Amino acid sequence: MKNKGDHRDQPSARKLFVGVCFLVISLLLISFLVTCQKEATSIRFPRLQSLYVTMRDGVKIAIDVWLPAKLGSREKMPTMMYCTRYWRASDIVDAALEQDTNYNRANMWNGAGYALVLVDARGTGASFGSRAYEMTTDEVKDYGEIAEWIVDQTWSNGKVGAYGVSYPGNTAEMLMVNRHPGVKAVAPLFNDYNYYDNLVEPGGVQLNFFINMWGRMVMALDNNDICAAQGISGEPCEELIIKVRGAKPVDEDSDRKLLSEAVLQHQRNIKLFEEMNEFRDDPSGPEGLTNIFKIANPSGYVDAIEESKTAVFVRVGWLDAGTTNGALSRFLTVKNPQKVIIGPWSHGGGFHTDPFLPPDTPTQPSLQEQTQEMIVFFDKFLKDDKTSQIESSITYYTMGAGTWSVTEVWPPDGFTKKNWYLGPQNSLLQKSPKEQHGSDSYSVNYETTTGQSNRWYTQMGGSDVIYPDREEEDKKLLTYTSDPLETEIEITGHPIVTLHVSSTDTDGAFFVYLEDVDEEGRVTYITEGQLRAMCRKEANEEPPFMYFGPYRTYRRLDAAPLTRGEIVELTFDLFATSVRLKKEHRIRIAIACADKDSFARYPLDGKKVPTVQIERNKKYPSKIVLPIKILEVGDVSE
């Protein structure tokens, strides 16, 4: 029998009490650890970081890293790189995150399941270093090291893509040169496969307006002078710098001293508008390099790009400088899987440029739809649950018809090369000339122009491409026009022109325009080509990539001045096109020797007005070869 004060059951009660306490403490500890983990995740993965990544030679490259707002510590995702020499971001004064210049871009990619890394190219923005020329080999190596930095991050799934329009498009393509195994797909959009051939010096004729405008703009950017880059001064400049300081510094650079040091190093950058070489073997830049035309272009790295096996998504416009020629050269040269889309677009795809439609026609597909198509492409190669296979193809729009076609070969099947000869009384004939003598004399008119809304000006910001009725302008040119067409025709491919010419001077530029003339006499620009006469010598060696006309080196070593009065042959291609011409319309070839608002004047001394003579006879049959498909009325391409 127990006594009232018996405590023999106290150990059991004590154990129960201790157990309850242990359980409570454990629950509190688990709760604390979960809270700490959430906070650690937030600290480890902020939405936006701006930081330096140090390269192999000690140069610091500025990057911005955008991650989804709610990213778990164990989540992994692919990364999209966007590398630019136009500042990765601007420094907005006292701005919230939502006002960052890349906020919408980041939301798009983060929302699609990607991390986004933006990069200031070496020698630009907040990055250190300098640039002896554009797209240096050091710059290209930097992008490979940034890709390596990305795959080392805990949030990376080890797969990287890159994209961009224009220069950033070239950086995306050049990323492949590093052959990094994590780089699975890139999208060079509206970029120049070879910027000499496709932009700054087509046919050896310098695009002066672009060299000057673009060169001065990037110099201002590299000097962190936002007003000069915008082309403004005075009160507008004062209003701007109240809101935007310039290039964005990294997070650690609160006093902007590092940014100032970086900008000081940029002073050694090449000044393109001062140092652009006349011939491609001329020394260029502060280091006097003579092979920039090769090492600064994706076309100079065919083997390395093929070895990367990276898939390529390409979008270009028929009337966007020579970007289409570059896309077709790449397609026919490089074995990587490629999806190429050629449409009626300005630089960047913001405007519809079919010259047979009103200028205010909305761009199709829309920019949002264009972007979504690109994301779907990247998903195939960068998402872990997707398959990474595509068949290489070209999807192209036909101007004047509004139709789209798909081909796996270029030129597409079904087109026949047809000769059209320059004839008497400014005629364009399908029969070769029988006359022993026949020529036309032309006193060069240096006031001729294709305007300032042409295929070249769109490269400065992506403005619309609008060629007004060229009837009046053609009166300043030498023109040859066909009889009305008996049926509708489609021209798809590369026209090739052959002119037999002589001149009263030793040099000159020859521009050839392919045009449509409707029943009312309205003249519509279709495409063009140009050649500097002194650069006419054709090369003996094999071209490094696919050319569509005769291959020329454009070297000073191969320069061949004209002999006054001596007849020479000039054969060159016009930029690729796809266009449908209606029945009763006429084909016109217009020849000029200048385009005052776009190109340099030749001869370079600018003191003489030469007279040129175009031969059109049995011995010297000047002609254009057009890739044509004859269409029955009502025949519509798929």
XYZ file of C-alpha atoms in Angstrom:
638
model
C 0.000 0.000 0.000
C 1.417 3.378 -1.242
C 2.020 6.222 1.098
C 0.531 9.613 0.133
C 3.983 11.065 -0.330
C 5.407 8.165 -2.398
C 7.449 9.498 -5.427
C 8.321 6.200 -7.120
C 6.414 7.295 -10.373
C 8.405 10.550 -10.779
C 10.984 9.155 -13.316
C 8.190 8.342 -15.774
C 6.715 11.813 -15.475
C 10.143 13.339 -15.883
C 10.738 11.333 -19.077
C 7.406 12.443 -20.471
C 8.201 16.068 -19.680
C 11.635 15.823 -21.273
C 10.151 14.151 -24.377
C 7.576 16.891 -24.810
C 10.254 19.532 -24.412
C 12.477 17.806 -26.960
C 9.599 17.642 -29.436
C 8.799 21.317 -28.996
C 12.448 22.300 -29.337
C 12.790 20.115 -32.450
C 9.771 21.711 -34.060
C 11.082 25.152 -33.233
C 14.506 24.209 -34.613
C 12.988 22.840 -37.844
C 10.931 25.987 -38.230
C 14.033 28.078 -37.618
C 16.062 26.092 -40.163
C 13.301 26.376 -42.794
C 13.167 30.115 -42.216
C 16.947 30.347 -42.452
C 16.951 28.302 -45.632
C 14.388 30.598 -47.216
C 16.395 33.633 -46.188
C 19.605 32.027 -47.419
C 17.948 31.268 -50.717
C 16.860 34.874 -50.987
C 20.359 36.076 -50.167
C 22.033 33.616 -52.504
C 19.708 34.313 -55.393
C 18.742 37.986 -55.531
C 16.602 38.989 -58.505
C 19.400 41.122 -59.977
C 23.132 41.219 -59.400
C 25.656 43.468 -61.138
C 29.199 42.229 -60.750
C 32.605 41.812 -62.315
C 33.944 38.521 -63.672
C 37.731 38.513 -64.041
C 39.135 37.145 -67.290
C 42.309 35.090 -67.891
C 44.390 38.278 -68.377
C 43.001 40.103 -65.348
C 40.530 42.276 -67.277
C 37.248 42.730 -65.405
C 34.066 42.245 -67.429
C 30.802 43.727 -66.121
C 27.714 41.525 -66.146
C 24.135 41.677 -64.901
C 22.534 38.439 -63.688
C 18.743 38.264 -63.641
C 17.088 35.298 -61.919
C 13.410 34.532 -61.298
C 12.003 36.235 -58.215
C 11.235 32.906 -56.521
C 14.060 30.497 -57.258
C 14.545 27.531 -54.951
C 18.040 26.624 -53.817
C 17.832 23.305 -55.675
C 16.254 24.631 -58.857
C 18.371 24.681 -61.978
C 17.687 26.357 -65.276
C 19.313 27.179 -68.616
C 20.856 30.587 -69.173
C 20.514 33.096 -71.969
C 23.499 35.364 -72.688
C 23.131 38.804 -74.260
C 26.515 40.400 -74.946
C 26.736 43.934 -76.299
C 29.056 46.850 -76.961
C 26.097 49.275 -76.515
C 26.027 49.087 -72.644
C 24.417 46.107 -70.940
C 22.289 48.605 -68.959
C 21.960 52.323 -68.263
C 22.429 53.881 -64.844
C 18.985 55.274 -64.033
C 19.103 57.790 -61.159
C 17.293 56.602 -57.986
C 15.407 53.965 -59.946
C 13.482 51.035 -58.530
C 14.153 47.560 -59.890
C 11.126 47.873 -62.165
C 12.741 50.839 -63.911
C 15.917 49.002 -64.867
C 16.427 49.190 -68.630
C 16.330 45.382 -68.822
C 13.364 44.736 -66.531
C 10.982 43.695 -69.306
C 13.648 41.657 -71.076
C 14.448 39.866 -67.810
C 10.778 39.161 -67.098
C 10.416 37.640 -70.549
C 13.350 35.254 -70.167
C 12.807 34.486 -66.475
C 9.149 33.831 -67.211
C 10.184 31.412 -69.959
C 12.341 29.493 -67.476
C 15.754 31.036 -68.183
C 18.349 32.943 -66.235
C 19.491 36.038 -68.138
C 23.098 37.248 -68.157
C 23.885 40.570 -69.831
C 27.493 41.386 -70.659
C 29.372 44.606 -71.415
C 31.898 43.737 -74.113
C 35.557 44.282 -73.285
C 36.420 47.964 -73.634
C 32.797 49.141 -73.377
C 30.216 50.078 -70.751
C 31.516 49.283 -67.259
C 33.938 46.630 -68.496
C 37.669 47.238 -68.406
C 40.068 46.817 -71.324
C 40.251 48.381 -74.775
C 39.490 47.475 -78.396
C 42.029 47.658 -81.222
C 39.173 46.742 -83.563
C 35.590 45.620 -83.282
C 34.994 42.036 -82.124
C 38.589 41.335 -81.093
C 39.818 37.812 -80.444
C 40.119 38.711 -76.754
C 36.496 39.816 -76.706
C 35.426 36.518 -78.254
C 37.428 34.534 -75.674
C 35.756 36.551 -72.902
C 32.353 35.248 -73.933
C 33.589 31.673 -73.606
C 34.839 32.409 -70.082
C 31.532 34.010 -69.132
C 29.790 30.843 -70.360
C 32.128 28.803 -68.139
C 31.350 31.070 -65.164
C 27.637 30.519 -65.805
C 27.751 26.721 -65.843
C 29.659 26.804 -62.526
C 26.752 28.553 -60.769
C 24.490 26.448 -58.545
C 21.373 27.602 -60.418
C 22.692 26.581 -63.846
C 21.618 23.361 -65.545
C 24.858 23.501 -67.538
C 23.227 24.671 -70.780
C 23.748 28.110 -72.304
C 22.280 29.992 -75.251
C 22.941 33.437 -76.662
C 20.979 35.862 -78.805
C 20.997 39.416 -80.045
C 20.191 41.794 -82.868
C 22.983 43.311 -84.988
C 26.258 43.564 -82.995
C 24.855 41.483 -80.114
C 23.829 39.002 -82.807
C 27.464 38.778 -83.890
C 28.539 38.195 -80.286
C 26.043 35.337 -80.072
C 27.471 33.783 -83.223
C 31.080 34.327 -82.178
C 30.383 32.602 -78.850
C 30.406 29.350 -80.831
C 34.062 29.922 -81.766
C 34.996 28.957 -78.186
C 33.415 25.512 -78.675
C 32.199 25.460 -75.085
C 30.273 22.209 -74.540
C 27.535 23.990 -72.604
C 26.630 26.329 -75.479
C 23.902 24.402 -77.267
C 22.085 27.035 -79.349
C 22.474 30.655 -80.485
C 20.288 33.160 -82.310
C 22.200 35.748 -84.364
C 19.408 38.075 -85.499
C 19.788 40.654 -88.281
C 23.555 40.383 -87.934
C 26.382 40.577 -90.449
C 28.088 37.286 -91.270
C 30.801 39.413 -92.852
C 30.332 43.094 -92.099
C 32.657 44.192 -94.910
C 30.637 42.437 -97.608
C 27.223 42.893 -96.035
C 27.451 46.387 -94.573
C 30.414 48.761 -94.485
C 32.058 48.007 -97.836
C 29.841 46.030 -100.241
C 31.609 45.584 -103.556
C 34.523 47.629 -102.225
C 32.309 50.744 -102.023
C 32.461 52.336 -98.577
C 29.199 53.037 -96.760
C 30.424 56.398 -95.494
C 27.298 57.543 -93.709
C 27.248 54.421 -91.518
C 30.971 54.418 -90.770
C 30.752 58.020 -89.566
C 27.459 57.844 -87.669
C 28.031 54.473 -86.027
C 31.707 55.168 -85.313
C 30.965 58.441 -83.528
C 28.054 56.925 -81.616
C 30.082 54.031 -80.184
C 32.979 56.363 -79.341
C 30.548 58.448 -77.294
C 29.220 55.321 -75.570
C 32.732 54.135 -74.770
C 33.487 57.575 -73.285
C 30.317 57.260 -71.181
C 28.939 60.377 -72.862
C 25.241 59.665 -73.116
C 24.375 63.049 -74.649
C 26.858 62.668 -77.511
C 25.622 59.124 -78.064
C 22.066 60.478 -78.350
C 23.217 63.346 -80.550
C 21.883 66.017 -78.205
C 23.334 68.979 -76.313
C 22.240 72.018 -74.312
C 18.961 71.833 -72.421
C 17.896 68.392 -73.760
C 21.240 67.017 -72.552
C 20.847 68.615 -69.140
C 17.381 67.104 -68.792
C 18.664 63.671 -69.779
C 21.605 63.468 -67.387
C 19.332 64.327 -64.465
C 17.664 60.978 -65.101
C 20.430 58.848 -66.618
C 24.069 59.038 -65.528
C 25.428 56.840 -68.300
C 26.602 53.243 -68.263
C 25.537 51.227 -65.254
C 28.293 50.441 -62.696
C 28.438 47.131 -60.825
C 26.977 46.818 -57.338
C 30.322 47.073 -55.527
C 31.149 50.350 -57.309
C 28.970 52.666 -55.221
C 31.272 55.649 -55.738
C 31.650 54.889 -59.499
C 35.449 54.942 -59.265
C 35.779 51.578 -60.988
C 33.549 52.793 -63.805
C 35.742 55.866 -64.241
C 38.856 53.689 -64.389
C 37.238 51.455 -66.996
C 36.173 54.432 -69.136
C 39.724 55.756 -69.007
C 40.959 52.488 -70.530
C 38.390 52.849 -73.324
C 40.289 55.879 -74.629
C 42.562 53.450 -76.483
C 39.671 52.065 -78.535
C 39.765 52.268 -82.326
C 38.020 55.303 -83.837
C 36.401 53.621 -86.803
C 35.382 56.838 -88.567
C 39.047 57.902 -88.613
C 40.785 54.591 -89.152
C 38.543 52.627 -91.545
C 40.856 51.101 -94.140
C 40.280 51.729 -97.855
C 41.411 48.259 -98.920
C 41.180 45.117 -96.812
C 44.916 44.593 -96.564
C 45.576 48.161 -95.380
C 46.805 48.497 -91.766
C 43.923 49.333 -89.458
C 43.586 50.458 -85.861
C 46.264 51.285 -83.288
C 47.943 47.910 -83.795
C 48.096 48.222 -87.590
C 46.400 44.879 -88.249
C 45.842 43.881 -91.869
C 43.466 40.937 -91.560
C 40.627 42.417 -89.523
C 38.142 41.607 -92.283
C 38.686 37.927 -91.424
C 39.298 37.756 -87.676
C 36.488 40.156 -86.734
C 33.751 38.248 -88.563
C 31.969 34.925 -87.975
C 32.791 34.057 -91.603
C 36.448 33.777 -90.586
C 35.812 30.880 -88.176
C 33.980 28.266 -90.219
C 35.922 25.288 -88.820
C 35.590 26.315 -85.169
C 31.883 27.033 -85.509
C 31.268 23.678 -87.188
C 33.208 21.910 -84.434
C 30.914 23.478 -81.847
C 27.898 21.686 -83.424
C 25.770 24.451 -81.909
C 22.324 24.957 -83.421
C 21.627 28.343 -85.018
C 18.390 30.339 -85.281
C 18.628 33.164 -87.837
C 16.243 35.978 -88.699
C 17.032 38.584 -91.387
C 15.206 41.004 -93.685
C 15.300 41.274 -97.471
C 15.834 45.036 -97.222
C 18.132 45.167 -94.178
C 21.541 46.069 -95.641
C 23.122 42.788 -96.775
C 22.091 40.627 -93.816
C 20.220 38.229 -96.096
C 23.319 37.501 -98.154
C 25.163 36.760 -94.929
C 22.458 34.365 -93.731
C 22.501 32.511 -97.060
C 26.308 32.360 -97.105
C 26.259 30.833 -93.626
C 23.518 28.367 -94.571
C 25.485 27.100 -97.571
C 28.868 27.105 -95.805
C 28.404 25.939 -92.212
C 27.134 22.435 -91.424
C 25.546 23.304 -88.069
C 21.770 22.762 -87.867
C 20.163 26.053 -88.887
C 16.677 27.515 -88.937
C 16.778 30.572 -91.223
C 13.861 32.982 -91.630
C 13.978 35.744 -94.251
C 11.157 38.229 -94.048
C 9.983 41.703 -95.078
C 11.603 43.435 -92.126
C 13.677 46.423 -91.178
C 16.763 45.975 -88.992
C 15.522 44.222 -85.866
C 12.154 43.280 -87.363
C 10.151 46.241 -86.097
C 8.748 47.379 -89.466
C 7.131 45.667 -92.436
C 9.132 46.597 -95.550
C 7.389 44.923 -98.492
C 7.655 47.817 -101.007
C 4.396 46.768 -102.656
C 2.421 47.386 -99.442
C 1.672 50.696 -97.680
C 4.501 51.944 -95.425
C 2.307 51.677 -92.305
C 1.612 47.960 -92.776
C 2.080 46.263 -89.357
C 5.096 44.005 -89.097
C 4.216 40.340 -89.502
C 4.695 38.326 -87.464
C 4.691 40.825 -84.622
C 7.808 41.364 -82.517
C 6.187 39.384 -79.710
C 5.479 36.482 -82.068
C 9.002 36.649 -83.461
C 10.397 36.423 -79.932
C 8.141 33.535 -78.985
C 9.263 31.558 -82.018
C 12.877 32.074 -80.952
C 12.133 30.910 -77.389
C 10.503 27.734 -78.718
C 13.693 27.092 -80.689
C 15.883 27.538 -77.601
C 13.620 25.285 -75.537
C 14.425 22.379 -77.868
C 18.131 22.612 -77.050
C 18.366 24.067 -73.550
C 15.495 22.582 -71.569
C 16.338 19.221 -69.993
C 13.077 17.567 -71.032
C 13.273 18.575 -74.697
C 14.819 16.969 -77.767
C 17.621 18.795 -79.550
C 17.073 18.047 -83.211
C 16.017 20.152 -86.171
C 16.339 19.856 -89.935
C 18.108 22.820 -91.501
C 15.740 24.936 -93.574
C 15.019 28.396 -94.952
C 11.599 29.985 -94.559
C 11.247 33.022 -96.817
C 8.678 35.662 -97.677
C 7.977 36.706 -101.268
C 7.452 40.453 -101.661
C 4.586 41.539 -103.854
C 2.820 38.243 -103.141
C 2.677 38.209 -99.344
C 3.371 34.459 -99.269
C 5.805 32.304 -97.290
C 7.739 29.305 -98.600
C 10.057 26.724 -97.050
C 13.097 25.182 -98.715
C 15.999 23.011 -97.642
C 18.141 24.102 -100.593
C 19.233 27.438 -102.013
C 18.381 28.606 -104.551
C 14.961 26.957 -104.245
C 13.905 24.419 -106.833
C 11.833 25.512 -109.804
C 13.706 28.669 -110.819
C 15.504 29.092 -114.138
C 18.239 31.608 -114.872
C 17.111 33.967 -117.640
C 19.296 36.496 -119.467
C 17.972 40.021 -119.957
C 20.168 42.177 -122.189
C 20.618 45.944 -122.277
C 19.281 47.084 -125.621
C 18.845 50.174 -127.799
C 16.513 53.005 -126.786
C 16.863 52.014 -123.119
C 15.261 48.630 -123.694
C 15.738 45.399 -121.751
C 15.511 42.387 -124.030
C 15.519 38.602 -123.692
C 17.411 38.207 -126.976
C 21.150 38.777 -127.122
C 22.250 41.769 -129.247
C 23.129 41.228 -132.897
C 24.472 44.729 -133.528
C 28.208 45.104 -133.994
C 28.106 48.500 -132.348
C 25.926 49.858 -129.612
C 26.609 51.748 -126.412
C 25.251 54.440 -124.122
C 27.177 57.346 -122.649
C 26.475 58.640 -119.161
C 27.910 61.707 -117.475
C 28.083 60.741 -113.804
C 25.489 62.488 -111.662
C 26.769 62.681 -108.086
C 23.416 63.975 -106.809
C 21.675 60.635 -107.245
C 20.436 58.957 -104.069
C 18.295 56.177 -102.686
C 17.311 58.475 -99.823
C 17.742 58.249 -96.070
C 15.133 55.605 -95.328
C 16.815 52.915 -97.392
C 18.167 49.448 -96.578
C 21.368 51.000 -95.222
C 19.913 53.626 -92.870
C 17.776 51.073 -91.050
C 21.029 49.709 -89.588
C 21.168 52.805 -87.370
C 18.401 51.949 -84.936
C 16.015 49.763 -86.929
C 14.012 52.506 -88.630
C 11.495 51.704 -91.361
C 12.678 51.049 -94.921
C 10.749 53.145 -97.424
C 11.724 53.663 -101.034
C 9.438 56.254 -102.634
C 8.426 56.062 -106.281
C 11.738 56.211 -108.137
C 10.381 57.570 -111.404
C 11.933 61.022 -110.912
C 15.197 59.678 -109.503
C 15.545 57.319 -112.450
C 15.679 60.328 -114.780
C 19.159 60.983 -113.341
C 20.257 57.429 -114.118
C 20.856 55.204 -117.105
C 17.831 52.893 -117.322
C 16.777 49.872 -119.369
C 13.147 48.703 -119.248
C 11.466 45.567 -120.578
C 8.191 45.225 -122.458
C 5.138 44.485 -120.283
C 5.263 40.972 -118.844
C 2.937 38.478 -120.497
C 2.395 36.575 -117.250
C 3.186 36.893 -113.587
C 6.715 35.913 -112.645
C 8.594 35.303 -109.425
C 12.256 36.220 -108.994
C 13.909 34.403 -106.096
C 17.655 34.209 -105.654
C 20.669 36.311 -106.597
C 20.557 38.421 -109.766
C 23.962 38.630 -111.462
C 24.820 41.626 -113.642
C 27.566 41.940 -116.253
C 28.472 45.375 -117.547
C 31.068 46.176 -120.196
C 32.183 49.693 -119.397
C 34.803 52.307 -120.060
C 35.434 55.615 -118.331
C 37.262 58.903 -118.703
C 38.705 58.317 -115.208
C 40.723 55.602 -113.494
C 38.113 54.685 -110.890
C 34.395 54.741 -110.256
C 31.544 53.063 -108.426
C 28.780 51.261 -110.319
C 25.363 50.756 -108.711
C 22.740 48.578 -110.368
C 19.119 48.638 -109.178
C 16.466 46.041 -110.026
C 13.074 47.747 -110.203
C 9.424 47.084 -111.051
C 7.446 49.490 -113.250
C 3.663 49.180 -113.000
C 1.004 50.109 -115.573
C 0.822 53.667 -114.221
C 4.577 54.181 -114.449
C 5.277 53.911 -110.716
C 8.803 52.580 -110.139
C 9.350 50.281 -107.145
C 12.819 49.456 -105.836
C 13.462 45.712 -105.394
C 17.184 45.226 -104.740
C 20.638 46.489 -105.672
C 24.312 45.633 -106.045
C 27.484 47.691 -106.360
C 31.129 47.363 -107.344
C 34.076 49.719 -107.225
C 35.755 49.485 -110.624
C 39.264 49.489 -109.158
C 38.328 46.367 -107.137
C 37.069 44.380 -110.139
C 39.918 41.849 -110.277
C 38.639 38.363 -109.500
C 40.614 36.220 -107.058
C 42.350 32.998 -108.021
C 42.006 31.367 -104.599
C 38.927 29.656 -103.259
C 36.620 31.891 -101.199
C 36.550 31.232 -97.434
C 32.756 30.976 -97.505
C 29.976 30.884 -100.080
C 29.895 33.850 -102.457
C 27.063 34.449 -104.916
C 29.015 36.428 -107.481
C 32.688 36.429 -108.437
C 34.995 36.281 -105.432
C 37.248 39.294 -104.951
C 39.832 40.036 -102.269
C 39.414 43.838 -102.237
C 43.110 44.119 -101.387
C 45.271 47.053 -102.393
C 47.620 44.479 -103.881
C 44.888 43.506 -106.354
C 43.642 47.023 -107.162
C 43.385 47.619 -110.906
C 42.893 51.237 -112.011
C 40.923 51.763 -115.192
C 42.725 52.824 -118.324
C 40.887 55.754 -119.865
C 38.757 54.583 -122.768
C 39.560 50.871 -122.299
C 36.541 48.559 -122.059
C 36.482 46.291 -118.992
C 34.004 43.730 -117.715
C 32.309 44.214 -114.353
C 30.367 41.180 -113.107
C 28.768 41.236 -109.658
C 25.706 40.035 -107.789
C 22.757 42.001 -106.486
C 21.572 41.282 -102.967
C 19.265 38.279 -102.830
C 15.558 38.847 -103.195
C 12.222 37.100 -103.569
C 9.565 39.103 -105.374
C 6.496 38.525 -107.523
C 5.938 40.833 -110.493
C 2.473 41.122 -111.946
C 1.383 40.649 -115.518
C 1.689 43.892 -117.539
C 4.389 45.190 -115.189
C 7.860 45.809 -116.611
C 11.337 44.978 -115.338
C 13.796 47.839 -115.116
C 17.552 47.930 -114.625
C 18.820 51.339 -113.468
C 22.534 52.160 -113.410
C 24.111 54.875 -111.256
C 27.638 55.806 -110.290
C 26.822 57.410 -106.945
C 24.476 57.299 -103.956
C 25.260 60.597 -102.256
C 23.428 60.011 -98.965
C 24.949 56.613 -98.303
C 28.237 55.846 -100.049
C 31.619 57.412 -100.677
C 32.152 59.300 -103.925
C 34.495 57.771 -106.497
C 37.034 58.817 -107.714
C 37.996 59.686 -104.158
C 39.509 63.067 -105.052
C 36.003 64.285 -105.857
C 37.212 66.909 -108.339
C 36.177 65.354 -111.633
C 32.909 64.344 -113.253
C 33.727 61.302 -115.362
C 31.798 60.091 -118.358
C 31.224 56.361 -118.544
C 30.148 54.304 -121.508
C 28.072 51.137 -121.249
C 28.548 48.716 -124.147
C 25.535 46.704 -125.360
C 26.480 44.929 -128.572
C 27.362 41.493 -129.923
C 30.986 41.666 -128.769
C 30.205 43.266 -125.398
C 26.718 42.119 -124.349
C 25.856 43.769 -121.037
C 23.115 41.855 -119.222
C 21.470 40.795 -116.000
C 20.717 37.165 -115.144
C 17.512 36.729 -113.142
C 16.375 33.512 -111.396
C 12.785 33.340 -112.624
C 9.736 31.133 -112.235
C 6.894 31.812 -114.679
C 3.550 31.719 -112.905
C 0.149 31.060 -114.344
C -2.530 33.515 -113.330
C -3.773 32.563 -109.892
C -0.764 30.345 -109.094
C 0.182 30.932 -105.452
C 3.257 29.478 -103.735
C 2.718 27.415 -100.623
